[in-house]
XYZ file of C-alpha atoms in Angstrom:
507
model
C 21.347 0.559 -5.716
C 24.849 -0.065 -6.421
C 27.014 1.436 -9.210
C 30.966 1.670 -9.755
C 30.588 5.149 -11.433
C 31.019 7.813 -8.934
C 31.025 11.235 -11.024
C 29.132 12.924 -11.991
C 26.290 11.514 -9.575
C 23.090 10.487 -11.200
C 19.758 11.173 -9.404
C 16.216 9.494 -9.643
C 13.014 10.821 -8.432
C 10.657 8.413 -6.293
C 7.131 9.689 -5.841
C 4.920 7.900 -3.109
C 1.073 8.501 -2.938
C -0.118 7.255 0.456
C -3.592 7.429 2.002
C -3.161 10.614 3.571
C -0.072 12.399 1.853
C 2.047 12.399 -1.071
C 5.824 12.157 -0.755
C 8.852 12.641 -3.063
C 12.658 11.947 -2.592
C 15.601 12.430 -4.791
C 17.699 9.507 -4.477
C 21.218 9.135 -5.808
C 22.624 6.205 -7.662
C 23.930 4.552 -4.428
C 20.445 4.439 -2.972
C 20.912 7.407 -0.675
C 17.925 9.741 -0.090
C 19.419 13.172 -0.582
C 16.120 15.157 -0.242
C 12.597 14.511 0.576
C 9.198 16.443 1.056
C 5.706 15.606 1.827
C 2.343 17.122 1.556
C -1.143 16.077 2.884
C -4.028 15.149 0.425
C -7.767 15.214 1.115
C -9.814 12.276 2.050
C -13.808 12.676 1.847
C -15.941 10.187 3.880
C -19.479 11.260 2.663
C -20.913 8.248 4.724
C -19.737 5.297 6.599
C -17.205 2.991 4.786
C -17.090 5.371 1.683
C -13.771 6.988 1.225
C -13.143 9.148 -1.793
C -10.189 11.372 -3.041
C -9.495 13.666 -6.033
C -7.008 12.798 -8.738
C -6.420 16.568 -9.340
C -5.471 17.128 -5.926
C -3.156 14.263 -5.710
C -1.346 15.213 -8.961
C -0.979 18.861 -7.780
C 0.584 17.476 -4.467
C 2.788 15.231 -6.703
C 3.964 18.424 -8.432
C 4.481 20.357 -5.521
C 6.737 17.916 -3.617
C 8.737 17.009 -6.739
C 9.589 20.582 -7.479
C 10.924 20.932 -3.824
C 13.268 17.892 -3.944
C 14.719 18.695 -7.000
C 15.297 22.446 -6.534
C 18.712 23.413 -7.084
C 19.906 20.321 -8.681
C 21.250 19.973 -12.241
C 18.486 18.821 -14.230
C 20.705 16.936 -16.616
C 21.677 14.623 -13.651
C 18.130 13.519 -13.133
C 17.682 10.265 -15.082
C 14.234 8.780 -14.172
C 11.011 9.064 -12.347
C 9.232 6.203 -10.495
C 5.641 6.298 -9.023
C 4.020 4.330 -6.385
C 0.657 4.591 -4.810
C -2.313 3.106 -2.911
C -4.395 0.630 -4.980
C -7.304 3.078 -5.318
C -9.830 3.278 -8.266
C -9.635 6.323 -10.477
C -12.403 7.084 -12.883
C -12.211 9.392 -15.897
C -14.234 10.024 -18.835
C -13.339 9.448 -22.608
C -11.509 12.832 -22.561
C -9.597 11.987 -19.361
C -11.629 14.252 -17.356
C -12.671 13.211 -13.597
C -15.897 11.616 -13.319
C -17.870 11.468 -9.867
C -17.942 8.311 -8.017
C -20.683 9.481 -5.662
C -24.321 10.077 -5.810
C -23.834 13.853 -5.148
C -22.277 14.195 -8.596
C -19.096 15.767 -7.363
C -16.517 15.185 -10.245
C -13.547 16.409 -8.380
C -14.197 13.148 -6.129
C -13.161 10.738 -8.745
C -11.338 8.163 -6.819
C -12.766 5.309 -4.689
C -9.959 4.612 -2.115
C -8.496 1.160 -1.474
C -9.981 1.093 2.137
C -13.611 1.992 0.895
C -15.885 -0.846 1.775
C -19.023 0.272 -0.170
C -19.161 -2.897 -2.475
C -19.990 -5.459 0.130
C -22.955 -7.008 -1.612
C -20.901 -7.065 -4.749
C -17.811 -8.873 -3.385
C -20.152 -11.325 -1.707
C -21.813 -12.251 -5.240
C -18.380 -12.413 -6.817
C -17.082 -14.621 -4.590
C -20.157 -16.880 -4.700
C -19.152 -17.657 -8.397
C -16.076 -19.462 -7.164
C -14.325 -18.629 -10.549
C -11.072 -20.162 -10.936
C -9.338 -16.627 -10.842
C -10.104 -16.403 -7.215
C -7.473 -18.961 -6.511
C -4.964 -16.415 -7.130
C -6.301 -14.112 -4.361
C -6.261 -16.538 -1.648
C -9.509 -18.032 -2.525
C -11.576 -15.002 -1.729
C -11.654 -11.605 -3.295
C -11.411 -8.476 -1.012
C -13.754 -5.696 -1.145
C -10.625 -3.750 -1.445
C -10.046 -4.916 -4.838
C -11.220 -3.264 -8.185
C -13.915 -5.751 -9.532
C -16.289 -5.264 -6.824
C -15.803 -1.344 -6.876
C -16.519 -1.453 -10.728
C -19.562 -3.546 -10.220
C -20.692 -1.146 -7.505
C -20.363 1.796 -9.900
C -22.400 -0.043 -12.806
C -25.272 -0.876 -10.332
C -25.341 2.423 -8.493
C -23.955 5.123 -11.039
C -25.055 3.667 -14.324
C -25.901 6.731 -16.218
C -23.874 9.287 -14.302
C -20.582 7.395 -14.271
C -20.538 4.038 -15.807
C -21.685 5.005 -19.311
C -19.700 8.132 -19.415
C -16.455 6.263 -18.286
C -13.538 6.100 -20.667
C -10.938 4.665 -18.507
C -10.594 2.983 -15.081
C -7.157 3.193 -13.571
C -5.498 1.954 -10.607
C -3.928 5.021 -9.007
C -0.357 4.070 -9.657
C -1.163 3.795 -13.429
C -3.167 6.873 -13.485
C 0.124 8.637 -12.424
C 2.280 7.155 -15.071
C -0.492 8.122 -17.702
C -0.652 11.641 -16.272
C 3.217 11.730 -16.591
C 3.523 10.160 -20.308
C 0.193 10.229 -21.975
C 0.394 6.594 -22.193
C -2.471 4.426 -20.881
C -0.371 1.295 -20.293
C -0.831 -0.527 -16.985
C 1.698 -2.104 -14.488
C 1.748 -5.800 -14.186
C 1.804 -5.101 -10.479
C -1.589 -3.262 -10.220
C -3.573 -5.497 -12.768
C -2.254 -8.856 -11.388
C -2.782 -8.064 -7.757
C -6.041 -5.964 -7.669
C -7.738 -6.639 -11.022
C -7.554 -10.492 -11.575
C -5.165 -10.311 -14.628
C -2.698 -13.169 -14.790
C 0.848 -12.924 -16.043
C 0.634 -15.984 -18.257
C -2.999 -15.728 -19.631
C -4.055 -12.089 -19.272
C -7.612 -11.188 -18.645
C -10.212 -13.980 -18.317
C -13.318 -13.090 -20.346
C -15.483 -15.745 -18.611
C -14.749 -14.063 -15.280
C -15.922 -10.531 -16.330
C -19.008 -11.946 -17.976
C -19.895 -14.130 -15.170
C -19.895 -11.061 -12.629
C -21.865 -8.799 -15.028
C -19.103 -6.688 -16.328
C -19.154 -8.106 -19.721
C -18.901 -4.452 -21.179
C -15.292 -4.423 -20.349
C -14.687 -7.484 -22.536
C -16.453 -5.828 -25.523
C -13.971 -3.076 -25.874
C -11.188 -5.359 -25.744
C -10.481 -4.211 -22.106
C -9.480 -0.625 -23.341
C -11.135 0.842 -20.358
C -9.109 -1.167 -17.874
C -5.971 -1.766 -19.867
C -4.673 -4.003 -22.765
C -1.266 -2.889 -22.652
C 0.627 -4.102 -19.612
C 4.321 -3.388 -18.609
C 6.613 -4.991 -16.041
C 7.416 -2.672 -13.007
C 10.198 -0.465 -13.902
C 9.863 -0.773 -17.611
C 10.088 2.630 -19.371
C 6.624 4.080 -20.361
C 6.335 5.602 -23.714
C 8.819 8.530 -24.483
C 8.990 9.601 -20.984
C 7.689 12.806 -19.359
C 5.527 14.836 -21.751
C 6.174 18.640 -22.049
C 3.115 19.559 -19.913
C 4.030 16.883 -17.034
C 7.702 17.987 -17.216
C 6.645 21.569 -16.564
C 4.258 20.602 -13.896
C 6.876 18.555 -11.971
C 9.785 20.831 -12.528
C 11.669 18.104 -14.522
C 13.247 17.808 -17.880
C 11.007 16.890 -20.749
C 11.417 13.193 -21.937
C 13.173 11.736 -18.832
C 12.250 7.961 -18.343
C 9.103 7.215 -16.371
C 8.890 3.758 -15.104
C 5.790 1.431 -14.988
C 4.629 1.798 -11.369
C 4.091 -0.323 -8.193
C 1.468 -0.322 -5.515
C 3.101 1.492 -2.543
C 3.298 -1.681 -0.269
C 5.042 -3.253 -3.245
C 7.434 -0.487 -3.511
C 8.167 -0.680 0.194
C 8.857 -4.400 -0.190
C 11.157 -3.925 -3.206
C 12.979 -1.162 -1.133
C 13.844 -3.518 1.916
C 13.521 -7.134 1.054
C 16.813 -7.269 -0.730
C 18.888 -5.381 1.888
C 22.446 -6.217 2.386
C 22.472 -7.862 6.104
C 26.119 -9.290 6.136
C 27.834 -9.189 9.325
C 24.729 -9.097 11.614
C 24.437 -12.733 12.503
C 20.899 -12.856 11.085
C 19.135 -16.276 10.173
C 18.480 -14.977 6.723
C 22.201 -14.226 5.952
C 23.546 -16.533 3.074
C 19.856 -17.636 2.629
C 17.671 -16.883 -0.411
C 15.476 -13.878 -0.284
C 12.698 -16.237 0.217
C 13.467 -16.572 3.917
C 12.536 -12.939 4.277
C 9.086 -11.315 4.813
C 8.757 -7.573 4.038
C 6.344 -5.729 6.343
C 5.122 -2.209 5.196
C 3.443 -0.796 8.130
C 1.383 2.531 7.708
C -2.431 3.219 7.720
C -2.794 -0.387 7.082
C -0.218 -3.269 7.103
C 1.164 -5.497 4.144
C 3.107 -8.585 4.567
C 5.141 -9.599 1.398
C 6.635 -12.895 1.058
C 8.260 -14.450 -2.142
C 8.918 -17.801 -3.452
C 10.465 -19.542 -6.476
C 7.297 -21.569 -7.026
C 3.587 -20.482 -6.585
C 2.416 -21.098 -3.036
C -1.422 -21.093 -2.682
C -2.115 -19.752 0.923
C -5.832 -19.738 2.025
C -6.782 -16.189 2.975
C -3.640 -14.587 1.638
C -3.561 -12.831 -1.684
C -1.520 -14.345 -4.433
C 0.463 -16.118 -5.606
C 1.314 -13.356 -8.192
C 4.163 -13.859 -10.656
C 6.657 -11.035 -10.946
C 4.305 -8.553 -9.208
C 6.973 -7.225 -6.959
C 10.489 -9.022 -7.724
C 10.771 -10.128 -11.362
C 10.812 -13.821 -11.654
C 9.444 -14.536 -8.171
C 5.820 -15.374 -6.843
C 4.512 -13.216 -4.284
C 2.041 -13.724 -1.436
C 0.676 -10.713 0.236
C -1.026 -10.816 3.686
C -2.388 -7.798 5.056
C -4.339 -5.961 7.964
C -6.761 -3.282 6.927
C -6.387 -0.969 9.738
C -3.005 -0.748 11.764
C -1.735 2.923 11.958
C -5.293 3.987 11.424
C -6.472 1.646 14.330
C -3.808 2.941 16.795
C -4.752 6.450 16.166
C -8.443 5.811 16.460
C -8.051 4.011 19.894
C -5.649 6.717 21.244
C -7.519 9.863 19.934
C -10.849 8.466 20.981
C -9.858 7.906 24.562
C -11.192 10.319 27.267
C -7.739 11.034 28.433
C -6.407 12.098 25.089
C -6.563 15.851 25.871
C -4.338 15.197 28.753
C -1.901 13.214 26.634
C -1.847 15.890 23.797
C -1.032 18.550 26.470
C 1.721 16.752 28.367
C 3.322 15.536 25.052
C 3.244 18.957 23.878
C 4.959 20.383 27.060
C 7.641 17.813 26.804
C 8.164 18.518 23.152
C 7.613 14.935 22.176
C 5.047 13.368 19.899
C 2.098 11.566 21.434
C 3.405 8.101 20.791
C 6.896 8.946 22.035
C 5.124 10.152 25.266
C 3.118 7.133 25.572
C 6.161 4.786 25.073
C 7.932 6.769 27.980
C 4.829 6.708 30.074
C 4.787 2.705 29.759
C 8.221 2.667 30.838
C 7.553 4.515 34.089
C 4.519 2.221 35.022
C 5.936 -1.033 33.920
C 7.972 -1.550 37.052
C 10.133 -4.762 37.222
C 8.386 -6.769 34.454
C 8.830 -6.338 30.853
C 6.435 -3.719 29.242
C 4.468 -6.390 27.506
C 3.183 -8.109 30.764
C 1.278 -4.776 31.651
C -1.694 -5.891 29.598
C -2.150 -9.358 31.028
C -5.814 -8.463 31.795
C -6.414 -6.224 28.841
C -7.006 -7.378 25.156
C -7.898 -6.138 21.990
C -9.541 -7.819 19.066
C -8.083 -5.558 16.147
C -10.373 -6.115 13.240
C -12.280 -2.770 13.516
C -12.289 -2.502 9.625
C -12.764 -6.147 9.009
C -10.129 -8.845 8.574
C -8.067 -8.797 5.420
C -5.924 -11.840 6.148
C -6.023 -14.782 6.871
C -9.721 -14.881 7.995
C -10.867 -12.645 4.867
C -14.020 -11.470 6.733
C -14.768 -7.969 6.146
C -17.780 -8.198 8.604
C -15.662 -8.665 11.553
C -15.783 -6.092 14.248
C -13.300 -4.801 16.772
C -13.531 -5.623 20.496
C -11.741 -4.738 23.847
C -11.933 -6.953 26.935
C -10.696 -6.081 30.413
C -11.793 -2.537 30.765
C -12.259 -0.979 34.121
C -13.766 2.237 35.263
C -10.490 4.038 35.313
C -10.099 6.601 32.660
C -6.502 8.217 33.176
C -3.405 8.387 31.271
C -2.110 5.073 32.651
C -5.364 3.485 31.061
C -4.875 5.116 27.726
C -1.288 3.981 27.764
C -2.272 0.318 28.388
C -5.043 0.209 25.792
C -2.451 1.721 23.436
C -0.126 -1.081 24.202
C -2.686 -3.633 23.961
C -3.635 -2.327 20.404
C -0.122 -2.646 19.099
C -0.045 -6.142 20.759
C -3.096 -7.079 18.844
C -1.722 -6.033 15.485
C 1.495 -7.975 16.213
C -0.671 -10.890 17.097
C -2.316 -10.440 13.645
C 0.904 -10.499 12.060
C 1.799 -13.757 13.752
C -1.330 -15.333 12.647
C -0.560 -14.323 8.990
C 2.886 -15.430 9.302
C 1.957 -18.923 10.740
C -0.787 -19.310 7.835
C 1.891 -18.632 5.238
C 4.559 -21.058 6.826
C 1.827 -23.694 7.102
C 1.276 -23.399 3.289
C 5.049 -23.754 2.391
C 6.823 -20.300 2.991
C 10.072 -20.627 5.079
C 10.337 -17.174 6.714
C 12.966 -16.577 9.346
C 13.633 -12.575 9.294
C 11.079 -9.870 9.250
C 12.135 -6.578 7.361
C 9.885 -3.473 8.449
C 9.396 -0.155 6.664
C 6.748 2.637 6.844
C 5.628 4.932 9.376
C 5.098 2.503 12.271
C 8.431 1.106 11.819
C 9.720 4.352 13.383
C 7.957 3.614 16.673
C 10.114 1.284 18.751
C 7.315 -0.182 20.833
C 5.601 -1.187 17.580
C 8.920 -2.943 16.313
C 9.727 -4.575 19.810
C 6.327 -5.977 20.167
C 6.533 -7.613 16.570
C 9.923 -9.193 17.628
C 8.418 -10.455 20.792
C 5.270 -11.850 19.543
C 6.394 -13.469 16.266
C 9.723 -14.749 17.770
C 11.528 -13.486 14.654
C 14.415 -11.028 14.525
C 13.323 -7.609 12.992
C 15.353 -5.610 10.589
C 14.949 -1.924 10.006
C 16.418 -0.212 6.995
C 19.364 2.142 7.513
C 17.354 4.385 4.937
C 14.112 4.940 6.706
C 12.237 5.873 3.638
C 12.229 2.441 2.018
C 9.162 3.145 -0.022
C 10.428 6.154 -1.656
C 13.764 4.278 -2.486
C 11.558 1.570 -3.808
C 9.876 4.079 -6.226
C 13.233 5.514 -7.193
C 14.489 2.164 -8.029
C 11.723 1.898 -10.731
C 12.964 5.345 -12.274
C 16.615 3.924 -12.303
C 15.462 0.805 -13.994
C 13.512 2.714 -16.549
C 16.328 5.182 -17.374
C 18.524 2.247 -18.604
C 21.260 2.956 -16.124
C 20.767 -0.344 -14.436
C 19.979 -3.514 -16.281
C 17.129 -4.764 -14.123
C 15.334 -4.374 -10.706
C 17.408 -6.824 -9.214
C 20.666 -4.972 -10.022
C 19.114 -1.628 -8.834
C 18.087 -3.170 -5.410
């Protein structure tokens, strides 16, 4: 954000709902995070590949962290609120009360998470239709999108959920509804996860073909017939009830939301890089790839004209940057995979105790340990005989095969800390090689990317960053402001407030 005005300083609140926590930041008009807070949220895993959350738990966490970041600030200076969240499916009844998305009838668990893979047979049937809308999701729909989840609910919870449901929200849109009382949806969510197109809207024939004609009959009221561009002001701003919950003034602007990865992309892809001798300097924004690296990773590339990339989502028009087409590659498990591999190793208790004794995180300690054992060769050569295939949770891009499993080749009988450090390194390298595969597929289809822009939790790990630079052969840019996703959410609030003419001006 850039503004010539200096006093009094204006502030915007960005609220980010990730997979495991909710974070909020107070961001000033110059794009600086002046306060931030976070709070964990609960994930239920009632059976393998089923992941559920609670919208009440998430909203309570949003309120808690927002109150913390605005504490002591003159409320009149807070001008707007922006939300981003994971693309999880929220189900409520006609009175907007939570509805169970599980056979146990636990209404508090009314969210099917983005990473839930229960709808495998449903997505296979949807893809078998070869409907034309699938060309805008890389040719094959992902089990992580909403149509297969909706079909699973209809086929498995017909009476307890499907017939009682009043509204199906993407989580970012649920949050803007909770804040304003308006059921408008964001163009970002419905285009990227629901098959809406920015020029033609919903395609009746698709929903009828896959057996969800019920949604067409009510003129799409349940999934959204009022769509706003990200950053557009929703309704009349914060309702009195939401304002009280969040500790903010009634009526301040609330923006149409973004999916969390798209907020991260918005927060970094337009960064000023002058004077650093980078290949993207004086080049259009289309020369950049934004990588949002957390529980999973997303690879966001924009283009002036639509580029159809096999196995990569999109092209989506105006889903992240207004006026530009977006392609979105991704890896279903990155931070989650690294954590899984490290914590599941027999030497993990030893690592835990040594890291605690040195007052470092387990990953900082592992990075230091690798430096100790690398000897004269660069650290990457330590794994010459150890290789990981990283698709423990299927492959999102570009193979689009959710049945793929993980694999480790080159194990020995050794089980010490050295071996744990090596498999940690090999896992990071495998993730970076997955990024290279996505990047090469996008470039083969017509993208011209020369620089990577990283944000998210894993971008704080120097080994992760270095391996991506080494393996892709591209320079990696890290934002000066590490909380890029929160900045992206705040940019939405700034745009909705009217203080800035557009998202491009904000960012």
